[in-house]
mmCIF file of C-alpha atoms in Angstrom:
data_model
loop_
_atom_site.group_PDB
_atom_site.id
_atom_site.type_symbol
_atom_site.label_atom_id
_atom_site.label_comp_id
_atom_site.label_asym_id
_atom_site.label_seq_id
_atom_site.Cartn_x
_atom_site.Cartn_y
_atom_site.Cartn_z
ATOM 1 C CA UNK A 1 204.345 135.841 41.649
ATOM 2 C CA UNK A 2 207.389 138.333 41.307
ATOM 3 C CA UNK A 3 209.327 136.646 44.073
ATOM 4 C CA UNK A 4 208.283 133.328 43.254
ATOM 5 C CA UNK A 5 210.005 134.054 39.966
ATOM 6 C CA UNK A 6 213.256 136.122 41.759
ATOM 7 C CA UNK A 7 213.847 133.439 44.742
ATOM 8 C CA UNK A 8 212.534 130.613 43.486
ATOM 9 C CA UNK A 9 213.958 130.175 39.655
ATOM 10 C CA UNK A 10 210.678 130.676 38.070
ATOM 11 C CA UNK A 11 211.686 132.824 35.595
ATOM 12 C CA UNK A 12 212.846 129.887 33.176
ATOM 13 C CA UNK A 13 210.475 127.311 32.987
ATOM 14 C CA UNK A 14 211.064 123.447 33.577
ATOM 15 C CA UNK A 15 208.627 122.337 31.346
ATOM 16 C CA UNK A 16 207.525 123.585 28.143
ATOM 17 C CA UNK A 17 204.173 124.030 27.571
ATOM 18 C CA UNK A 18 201.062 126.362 29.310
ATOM 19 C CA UNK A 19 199.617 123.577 31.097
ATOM 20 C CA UNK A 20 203.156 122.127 32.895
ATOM 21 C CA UNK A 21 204.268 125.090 33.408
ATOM 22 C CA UNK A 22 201.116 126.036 35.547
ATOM 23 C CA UNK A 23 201.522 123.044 37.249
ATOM 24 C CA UNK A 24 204.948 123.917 37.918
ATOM 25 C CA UNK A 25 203.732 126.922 39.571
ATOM 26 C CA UNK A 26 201.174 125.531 41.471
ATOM 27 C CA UNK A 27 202.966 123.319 43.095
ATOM 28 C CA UNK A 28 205.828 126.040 44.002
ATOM 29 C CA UNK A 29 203.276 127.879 45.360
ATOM 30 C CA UNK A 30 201.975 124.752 47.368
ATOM 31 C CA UNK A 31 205.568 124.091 48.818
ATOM 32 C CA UNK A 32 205.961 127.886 49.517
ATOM 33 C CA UNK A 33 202.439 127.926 51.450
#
């Protein structure tokens, strides 16, 4: 999860909100897989 957030711009969320932001990183850790 650390470098998802350092490479990957996850430190600032897209969306606001628990649930879109776990889909947010669900589906950068889908593309990253």
């Amino acid at each position: 999860f650390g470098t998802c957030k350092r490479s990957y711009g996850l430190s600032r969320m897209r969306w606001i909100g628990i649930a879109k932001a776990g889909l947010q990183v669900r589906l950068t850790a889908i593309a990253n897989n």
